[in-house]
Amino acid sequence: MNQQTYIFLGPQGSGKGTHAIELQNDLAKLDPGRPVVHFEMGKNLRDIAAQNTYTGELLKEIISRGELVPFNISSSVLSSYLMQNLNGNEHLIIDGFPRSDTQMEVLDATMAFYKRENPTVVHINISDEEGLKRLLLRGRADDTEENIKKRLAWTRAEWERILARLTKNPIYRILEIDGDHSIEEVHRDILAQLKLA
Ligand code: AMP
């Protein structure tokens, strides 16, 4: 199996985090000789926000409002993670990045710099009703109904722009996944579309 790069995109509650972890486990079994590096933007940012630092304090406010953290922080978190964790041989999964035009540029530059050929974008889409239902059930501190609605409205428009831009760049292969089904069904669909099943 050639070296692969997967970029998981989707609105909050789409299950992209779960499916990125599932894919990481599948790859470990299918290609045991090659490590899998899995970067999760939201988790990394929440970890920094939980630290007792000035940066953590400022991040916590932004995350609790359900807003994007500033570009200087997100790009530096991604870059330092990759600097520490890539050795050139691994499969790479990126979850939760890019979420804006400026982040798209960082993604393009990152793929070029690390010579990641033909990254696959796994776009998991869900309806707003399903997203609201799932996020309320999850009950995370930053998941108040008001925050969720704000994020869902924002993401719908943002995703369309980001996907349109990714689609224009021929290096990316885009997979459209319907995320409104059960975890098992969505997982099967992802594996089938990735031709890993
Ligand atoms: P998530 O775990 O994906 O729900 O992300 C948690 C929070 O981290 C989001 O509500 C944002 O405040 C922030 N965040 C996650 N990904 C990004 C990103 N790519 N750019 C900026 N902020 C982000």
XYZ file of N, CA and C and ligand atoms in Angstrom:
614
model
N 0.854 -1.198 0.000
C 0.000 0.000 0.000
C 0.888 1.245 0.000
N 0.613 2.165 -0.947
C 1.392 3.408 -1.001
C 1.089 4.286 0.204
N 2.001 5.201 0.442
C 1.783 6.155 1.527
C 0.533 6.992 1.247
N -0.336 7.116 2.251
C -1.604 7.824 2.057
C -1.718 9.033 2.979
N -2.461 10.025 2.507
C -2.796 11.190 3.326
C -4.307 11.376 3.271
N -4.941 11.453 4.436
C -6.389 11.619 4.505
C -6.702 12.882 5.297
N -7.596 13.693 4.754
C -7.999 14.912 5.437
C -9.485 14.800 5.723
N -9.844 14.729 6.998
C -11.250 14.570 7.389
C -11.881 15.930 7.609
N -12.939 16.195 6.857
C -13.661 17.453 6.998
C -15.135 17.158 7.226
N -15.773 18.029 7.982
C -17.204 17.849 8.181
C -17.649 18.716 9.327
N -18.944 19.015 9.374
C -19.435 19.852 10.455
C -19.317 19.145 11.798
N -19.466 19.933 12.852
C -19.430 19.359 14.190
C -20.546 18.331 14.302
N -20.246 17.211 14.947
C -21.247 16.161 15.102
C -21.313 15.224 13.911
N -20.488 15.469 12.894
C -20.538 14.621 11.696
C -19.908 13.253 11.959
N -19.186 13.140 13.066
C -18.527 11.874 13.381
C -17.149 11.775 12.757
N -16.628 12.893 12.251
C -15.337 12.798 11.558
C -14.216 12.331 12.492
N -14.276 12.774 13.752
C -13.254 12.348 14.716
C -13.284 10.844 14.920
N -14.484 10.305 15.100
C -14.663 8.862 15.284
C -14.164 8.110 14.058
N -14.538 8.592 12.874
C -14.167 7.872 11.661
C -12.684 8.007 11.339
N -12.082 9.101 11.755
C -10.633 9.247 11.572
C -9.909 8.205 12.444
N -10.416 8.004 13.673
C -9.811 7.000 14.564
C -10.017 5.589 13.992
N -11.231 5.335 13.484
C -11.516 4.018 12.869
C -10.547 3.759 11.716
N -10.353 4.774 10.883
C -9.464 4.600 9.735
C -8.023 4.368 10.202
N -7.625 5.078 11.251
C -6.287 4.872 11.804
C -6.110 3.400 12.201
N -7.127 2.823 12.873
C -7.053 1.414 13.283
C -7.044 0.485 12.070
N -7.865 0.808 11.057
C -7.900 -0.027 9.848
C -6.537 -0.025 9.149
N -5.944 1.160 9.052
C -4.650 1.265 8.354
C -3.566 0.484 9.098
N -3.636 0.550 10.436
C -2.632 -0.169 11.235
C -2.705 -1.667 10.949
N -3.933 -2.167 10.693
C -4.093 -3.604 10.401
C -3.725 -3.921 8.958
N -4.160 -3.045 8.032
C -3.941 -3.318 6.607
C -2.479 -3.157 6.206
N -1.778 -2.277 6.890
C -0.403 -1.948 6.510
C 0.456 -1.826 7.771
N 0.669 -2.984 8.450
C 1.300 -2.933 9.770
C 2.728 -2.372 9.750
N 3.359 -2.390 8.590
C 4.746 -1.916 8.526
C 4.878 -0.402 8.524
N 3.761 0.292 8.399
C 3.864 1.740 8.250
C 3.097 2.437 9.372
N 3.755 3.319 10.107
C 3.026 4.007 11.181
C 1.933 4.932 10.630
N 0.976 5.250 11.485
C -0.084 6.198 11.110
C 0.000 7.380 12.064
N 0.184 8.557 11.520
C 0.185 9.772 12.343
C -1.178 10.431 12.188
N -1.816 10.696 13.309
C -3.186 11.222 13.298
C -3.216 12.537 14.066
N -3.396 13.615 13.350
C -3.446 14.945 13.975
C -4.903 15.393 14.136
N -5.271 15.767 15.360
C -6.633 16.249 15.633
C -6.569 17.692 16.107
N -6.981 18.612 15.242
C -6.864 20.034 15.600
C -7.659 20.373 16.860
N -8.942 19.972 16.916
C -9.782 20.337 18.060
C -9.196 19.846 19.378
N -8.693 18.601 19.365
C -8.134 18.021 20.592
C -6.883 18.794 21.026
N -6.016 19.080 20.065
C -4.796 19.822 20.393
C -5.112 21.203 20.965
N -6.110 21.863 20.364
C -6.471 23.202 20.859
C -7.092 23.120 22.248
N -7.953 22.114 22.454
C -8.561 21.979 23.786
C -7.511 21.653 24.836
N -6.486 20.869 24.456
C -5.399 20.570 25.398
C -4.654 21.848 25.798
N -4.399 22.710 24.815
C -3.693 23.959 25.140
C -4.587 24.848 26.007
N -5.893 24.855 25.676
C -6.834 25.681 26.447
C -6.936 25.217 27.899
N -6.671 23.926 28.118
C -6.787 23.385 29.484
C -5.546 23.702 30.320
N -4.480 24.171 29.671
C -3.262 24.493 30.422
C -3.439 25.805 31.172
N -2.724 25.890 32.271
C -2.838 27.074 33.103
C -1.863 28.155 32.620
N -2.098 28.621 31.392
C -1.217 29.638 30.810
C -2.085 30.772 30.280
N -1.442 31.886 29.963
C -2.187 33.022 29.414
C -2.813 32.621 28.080
N -2.034 31.920 27.230
C -2.564 31.467 25.936
C -3.763 30.545 26.153
N -3.632 29.649 27.129
C -4.716 28.714 27.427
C -5.991 29.453 27.818
N -5.802 30.466 28.648
C -6.934 31.261 29.123
C -7.652 31.940 27.937
N -6.863 32.520 27.039
C -7.450 33.213 25.888
C -8.143 32.232 24.945
N -7.518 31.068 24.750
C -8.101 30.060 23.854
C -9.422 29.542 24.403
N -9.437 29.346 25.720
C -10.638 28.800 26.360
C -11.856 29.679 26.046
N -11.651 30.989 26.104
C -12.758 31.920 25.816
C -13.266 31.721 24.386
N -12.340 31.633 23.447
C -12.736 31.519 22.033
C -13.452 30.193 21.792
N -12.893 29.118 22.337
C -13.483 27.797 22.130
C -14.864 27.735 22.776
N -15.010 28.364 23.934
C -16.320 28.297 24.604
C -17.360 29.083 23.820
N -16.917 30.034 23.013
C -17.877 30.766 22.155
C -18.112 30.033 20.838
N -17.403 28.941 20.615
C -17.582 28.174 19.386
C -17.008 28.869 18.159
N -16.019 29.746 18.400
C -15.414 30.454 17.261
C -14.096 29.816 16.859
N -13.643 30.153 15.667
C -12.339 29.647 15.228
C -11.248 30.360 16.002
N -10.255 29.620 16.446
C -9.113 30.271 17.083
C -8.304 30.967 15.974
N -7.530 32.006 16.329
C -6.841 32.756 15.278
C -5.861 31.891 14.479
N -5.655 32.346 13.268
C -4.858 31.630 12.297
C -3.418 31.371 12.775
N -2.836 32.348 13.471
C -1.449 32.152 13.922
C -1.353 30.956 14.868
N -2.382 30.758 15.690
C -2.363 29.646 16.641
C -2.596 28.322 15.908
N -3.660 28.243 15.085
C -3.974 26.957 14.443
C -2.840 26.505 13.524
N -2.266 27.444 12.757
C -1.216 27.001 11.833
C 0.035 26.591 12.599
N 0.319 27.278 13.703
C 1.517 26.894 14.443
C 1.316 25.563 15.168
N 0.089 25.303 15.634
C -0.183 24.010 16.290
C -0.002 22.870 15.280
N -0.552 23.046 14.074
C -0.387 22.006 13.049
C 1.095 21.836 12.700
N 1.772 22.958 12.440
C 3.170 22.865 11.987
C 4.051 22.224 13.038
N 3.903 22.635 14.301
C 4.808 22.043 15.285
C 4.505 20.564 15.485
N 3.225 20.185 15.383
C 2.885 18.761 15.508
C 3.568 17.960 14.384
N 3.467 18.456 13.166
C 4.045 17.707 12.042
C 5.572 17.678 12.135
N 6.151 18.785 12.562
C 7.620 18.816 12.719
C 8.079 17.745 13.701
N 7.289 17.553 14.753
C 7.689 16.581 15.775
C 7.351 15.142 15.391
N 6.328 14.941 14.563
C 5.813 13.579 14.395
C 6.022 12.930 13.039
N 6.395 13.698 12.012
C 6.557 13.073 10.695
C 8.000 12.624 10.481
N 8.136 11.422 9.914
C 9.484 11.003 9.513
C 9.539 10.659 8.023
N 8.434 10.826 7.311
C 8.439 10.660 5.855
C 7.897 9.328 5.374
N 7.724 8.375 6.300
C 7.297 7.032 5.891
C 5.815 6.767 6.175
N 5.218 7.568 7.005
C 3.919 7.220 7.595
C 2.713 7.603 6.737
N 1.586 6.961 7.048
C 0.301 7.463 6.583
C -0.037 8.638 7.500
N -0.755 9.599 6.930
C -1.083 10.795 7.720
C -2.581 11.059 7.662
N -3.182 11.262 8.837
C -4.594 11.644 8.917
C -4.672 13.013 9.583
N -5.351 13.948 8.935
C -5.552 15.276 9.513
C -7.045 15.458 9.738
N -7.404 15.789 10.972
C -8.821 15.919 11.335
C -9.064 17.344 11.841
N -9.961 18.070 11.169
C -10.357 19.392 11.666
C -9.549 20.548 11.119
N -8.896 20.353 10.033
C -8.111 21.400 9.380
C -8.076 21.072 7.899
N -8.364 21.986 7.000
C -8.592 23.426 7.164
C -10.053 23.774 7.422
N -10.247 24.921 8.064
C -11.595 25.443 8.264
C -11.735 26.867 7.747
N -10.772 27.356 7.011
C -10.877 28.712 6.454
C -9.964 28.810 5.234
N -10.116 29.904 4.489
C -9.287 30.087 3.291
C -7.803 30.165 3.641
N -7.491 30.888 4.714
C -6.069 31.024 5.069
C -5.507 29.653 5.475
N -6.323 28.860 6.156
C -5.856 27.514 6.526
C -5.679 26.631 5.298
N -6.493 26.889 4.258
C -6.333 26.138 3.002
C -4.943 26.346 2.416
N -4.491 27.606 2.506
C -3.155 27.889 1.971
C -2.085 27.133 2.748
N -2.273 27.064 4.064
C -1.318 26.314 4.888
C -1.359 24.834 4.509
N -2.558 24.321 4.245
C -2.663 22.914 3.859
C -1.919 22.667 2.538
N -2.177 23.519 1.556
C -1.497 23.359 0.260
C 0.020 23.370 0.457
N 0.495 24.345 1.229
C 1.942 24.484 1.440
C 2.503 23.274 2.190
N 1.717 22.780 3.157
C 2.158 21.627 3.956
C 2.256 20.378 3.087
N 1.239 20.164 2.236
C 1.250 18.986 1.358
C 2.453 19.055 0.410
N 2.728 20.252 -0.106
C 3.858 20.407 -1.034
C 5.181 20.185 -0.298
N 5.329 20.814 0.860
C 6.594 20.723 1.594
C 6.907 19.284 2.004
N 5.901 18.569 2.499
C 6.138 17.193 2.955
C 5.985 16.164 1.837
N 5.830 16.659 0.595
C 5.741 15.772 -0.579
C 4.637 14.730 -0.415
N 3.487 15.155 0.126
C 2.342 14.251 0.275
C 1.579 14.294 -1.037
N 1.632 13.183 -1.770
C 1.020 13.180 -3.095
C -0.436 12.753 -3.043
N -1.281 13.442 -3.777
C -2.697 13.103 -3.922
C -3.415 12.812 -2.611
N -3.463 13.787 -1.727
C -4.216 13.595 -0.488
C -5.703 13.352 -0.782
N -6.328 12.537 0.059
C -7.751 12.249 -0.075
C -8.523 13.038 0.966
N -9.486 13.819 0.519
C -10.343 14.561 1.432
C -11.589 13.724 1.677
N -11.825 13.369 2.940
C -13.022 12.606 3.293
C -14.014 13.601 3.885
N -14.990 14.005 3.085
C -15.957 15.002 3.545
C -17.207 14.299 4.045
N -17.423 14.364 5.357
C -18.608 13.723 5.940
C -19.653 14.799 6.174
N -20.751 14.673 5.452
C -21.802 15.682 5.554
C -22.960 15.159 6.400
N -23.559 16.026 7.205
C -24.776 15.640 7.935
C -25.778 16.787 7.855
N -27.043 16.465 8.093
C -28.066 17.509 8.087
C -27.932 18.321 9.374
N -28.417 19.567 9.351
C -28.359 20.413 10.544
C -29.129 19.795 11.712
N -30.280 19.149 11.401
C -31.098 18.543 12.474
C -30.309 17.444 13.184
N -29.643 16.609 12.382
C -28.867 15.506 12.958
C -27.682 16.074 13.764
N -27.053 17.114 13.247
C -25.917 17.737 13.937
C -26.319 18.276 15.296
N -27.442 18.994 15.333
C -27.912 19.572 16.595
C -28.216 18.468 17.600
N -28.899 17.425 17.122
C -29.280 16.305 17.986
C -28.016 15.663 18.600
N -27.048 15.385 17.765
C -25.844 14.690 18.246
C -25.033 15.555 19.202
N -24.920 16.846 18.888
C -24.091 17.705 19.734
C -24.734 17.939 21.091
N -26.055 18.021 21.119
C -26.728 18.185 22.409
C -26.533 16.934 23.258
N -26.560 15.765 22.607
C -26.343 14.504 23.329
C -24.926 14.423 23.883
N -23.969 14.942 23.118
C -22.555 14.871 23.525
C -22.315 15.694 24.792
N -23.031 16.833 24.873
C -23.004 17.625 26.102
C -21.650 18.148 26.541
N -20.767 18.499 25.602
C -19.476 19.063 25.991
C -19.678 20.496 26.471
N -18.752 20.993 27.295
C -18.941 22.320 27.905
C -19.172 23.414 26.865
N -18.490 23.320 25.707
C -18.650 24.372 24.694
C -19.862 24.121 23.788
N -20.651 23.094 24.100
C -21.785 22.725 23.248
C -23.133 23.207 23.794
N -23.275 24.493 24.048
C -24.614 24.987 24.389
C -25.417 25.075 23.089
N -26.753 25.065 23.215
C -27.584 25.073 22.005
C -27.275 26.294 21.135
N -27.042 27.433 21.800
C -26.768 28.669 21.049
C -25.450 28.533 20.265
N -24.429 28.008 20.953
C -23.126 27.811 20.287
C -23.245 26.860 19.110
N -23.982 25.775 19.325
C -24.108 24.762 18.280
C -24.774 25.373 17.048
N -25.873 26.098 17.262
C -26.594 26.674 16.119
C -25.702 27.650 15.363
N -24.936 28.434 16.128
C -24.027 29.400 15.504
C -23.001 28.664 14.643
N -22.438 27.610 15.228
C -21.408 26.866 14.501
C -21.969 26.186 13.268
N -23.184 25.607 13.401
C -23.761 24.893 12.248
C -24.045 25.852 11.097
N -24.572 27.031 11.439
C -24.886 28.010 10.384
C -23.600 28.443 9.694
N -22.586 28.671 10.509
C -21.304 29.119 9.973
C -20.665 28.024 9.127
N -20.715 26.786 9.627
C -19.989 25.730 8.926
C -20.577 25.443 7.546
N -21.900 25.458 7.433
C -22.536 25.136 6.152
C -21.922 25.988 5.030
N -21.875 27.298 5.247
C -21.334 28.201 4.221
C -19.826 28.007 4.047
N -19.139 27.871 5.189
C -17.682 27.705 5.128
C -17.275 26.448 4.372
N -17.954 25.329 4.689
C -17.584 24.060 4.046
C -17.720 24.145 2.553
N -18.812 24.811 2.135
C -19.024 24.871 0.694
C -17.885 25.609 0.011
N -17.466 26.702 0.637
C -16.341 27.463 0.056
C -15.057 26.624 0.051
N -14.794 25.991 1.180
C -13.550 25.222 1.303
C -13.544 24.056 0.311
N -14.694 23.373 0.221
C -14.759 22.228 -0.703
C -14.635 22.662 -2.148
N -15.259 23.796 -2.467
C -15.165 24.288 -3.845
C -13.702 24.546 -4.179
N -13.002 25.092 -3.205
C -11.599 25.406 -3.458
C -10.735 24.138 -3.542
N -11.003 23.187 -2.668
C -10.250 21.922 -2.724
C -10.519 21.202 -4.044
N -11.776 21.262 -4.487
C -12.161 20.570 -5.710
C -11.424 21.137 -6.929
N -11.149 22.438 -6.876
C -10.458 23.076 -8.005
C -9.001 22.650 -8.105
N -8.429 22.213 -7.000
C -7.017 21.835 -7.007
C -6.906 20.336 -7.305
N -6.354 19.979 -8.469
C -6.385 18.569 -8.894
C -5.562 17.628 -8.010
N -4.735 18.150 -7.089
C -3.978 17.198 -6.248
C -4.903 16.476 -5.274
N -6.057 17.117 -4.915
C -6.924 16.507 -3.912
C -7.979 15.611 -4.555
N -8.156 14.435 -3.955
C -9.275 13.565 -4.341
C -10.344 13.754 -3.269
N -11.564 14.069 -3.692
C -12.615 14.390 -2.715
C -13.621 13.244 -2.640
N -13.859 12.736 -1.453
C -14.899 11.722 -1.257
C -16.051 12.337 -0.481
N -17.248 12.151 -0.981
C -18.443 12.673 -0.306
C -19.106 11.538 0.455
N -19.220 11.703 1.764
C -19.807 10.657 2.603
C -21.075 11.206 3.258
N -22.147 10.415 3.208
C -23.386 10.807 3.880
C -23.312 10.347 5.335
N -23.164 11.304 6.239
C -22.918 10.981 7.649
C -24.173 10.823 8.489
N -25.347 10.894 7.881
C -26.587 10.804 8.662
C -26.930 9.369 9.094
N -26.102 8.391 8.730
C -26.381 6.990 9.085
C -25.607 6.565 10.334
N -25.745 5.286 10.696
C -25.073 4.798 11.899
C -23.559 4.780 11.685
N -22.816 4.719 12.782
C -21.346 4.693 12.703
C -20.883 3.540 11.818
N -21.509 2.353 11.997
C -21.098 1.172 11.220
C -21.331 1.402 9.728
N -22.500 1.952 9.401
C -22.810 2.173 7.975
C -21.868 3.199 7.354
N -21.610 4.270 8.091
C -20.728 5.317 7.550
C -19.310 4.761 7.398
N -18.884 3.976 8.380
C -17.552 3.363 8.327
C -17.410 2.478 7.089
N -18.462 1.660 6.850
C -18.435 0.787 5.667
C -18.354 1.601 4.382
N -19.110 2.691 4.329
C -19.117 3.542 3.140
C -17.724 4.154 2.908
N -17.100 4.611 4.006
C -15.763 5.220 3.873
C -14.781 4.183 3.333
N -14.781 2.988 3.921
C -13.837 1.948 3.472
C -14.087 1.579 2.008
N -15.383 1.493 1.633
C -15.704 1.135 0.242
C -15.195 2.226 -0.699
N -15.473 3.480 -0.351
C -15.043 4.571 -1.241
C -13.522 4.696 -1.285
N -12.870 4.341 -0.197
C -11.394 4.397 -0.193
C -10.781 3.146 -0.823
N -11.654 2.196 -1.186
C -11.232 0.920 -1.753
C -10.311 0.165 -0.791
N -10.660 0.225 0.486
C -9.895 -0.490 1.502
C -10.672 -1.694 2.042
N -11.937 -1.839 1.605
C -12.761 -2.932 2.131
C -12.576 -4.185 1.295
P -13.630 20.329 17.562
O -12.960 19.373 18.484
O -13.353 20.060 16.134
O -15.073 20.451 17.885
O -12.975 21.778 17.862
C -13.125 22.418 19.111
C -12.901 23.914 18.940
O -11.541 24.169 18.547
C -13.751 24.576 17.870
O -15.020 24.937 18.342
C -12.909 25.812 17.532
O -13.072 26.804 18.532
C -11.503 25.265 17.625
N -11.005 24.753 16.318
C -11.007 23.462 15.882
N -10.456 23.350 14.666
C -10.085 24.604 14.319
C -9.444 25.156 13.172
N -9.086 24.405 12.118
N -9.206 26.489 13.180
C -9.557 27.265 14.209
N -10.165 26.825 15.319
C -10.435 25.498 15.382
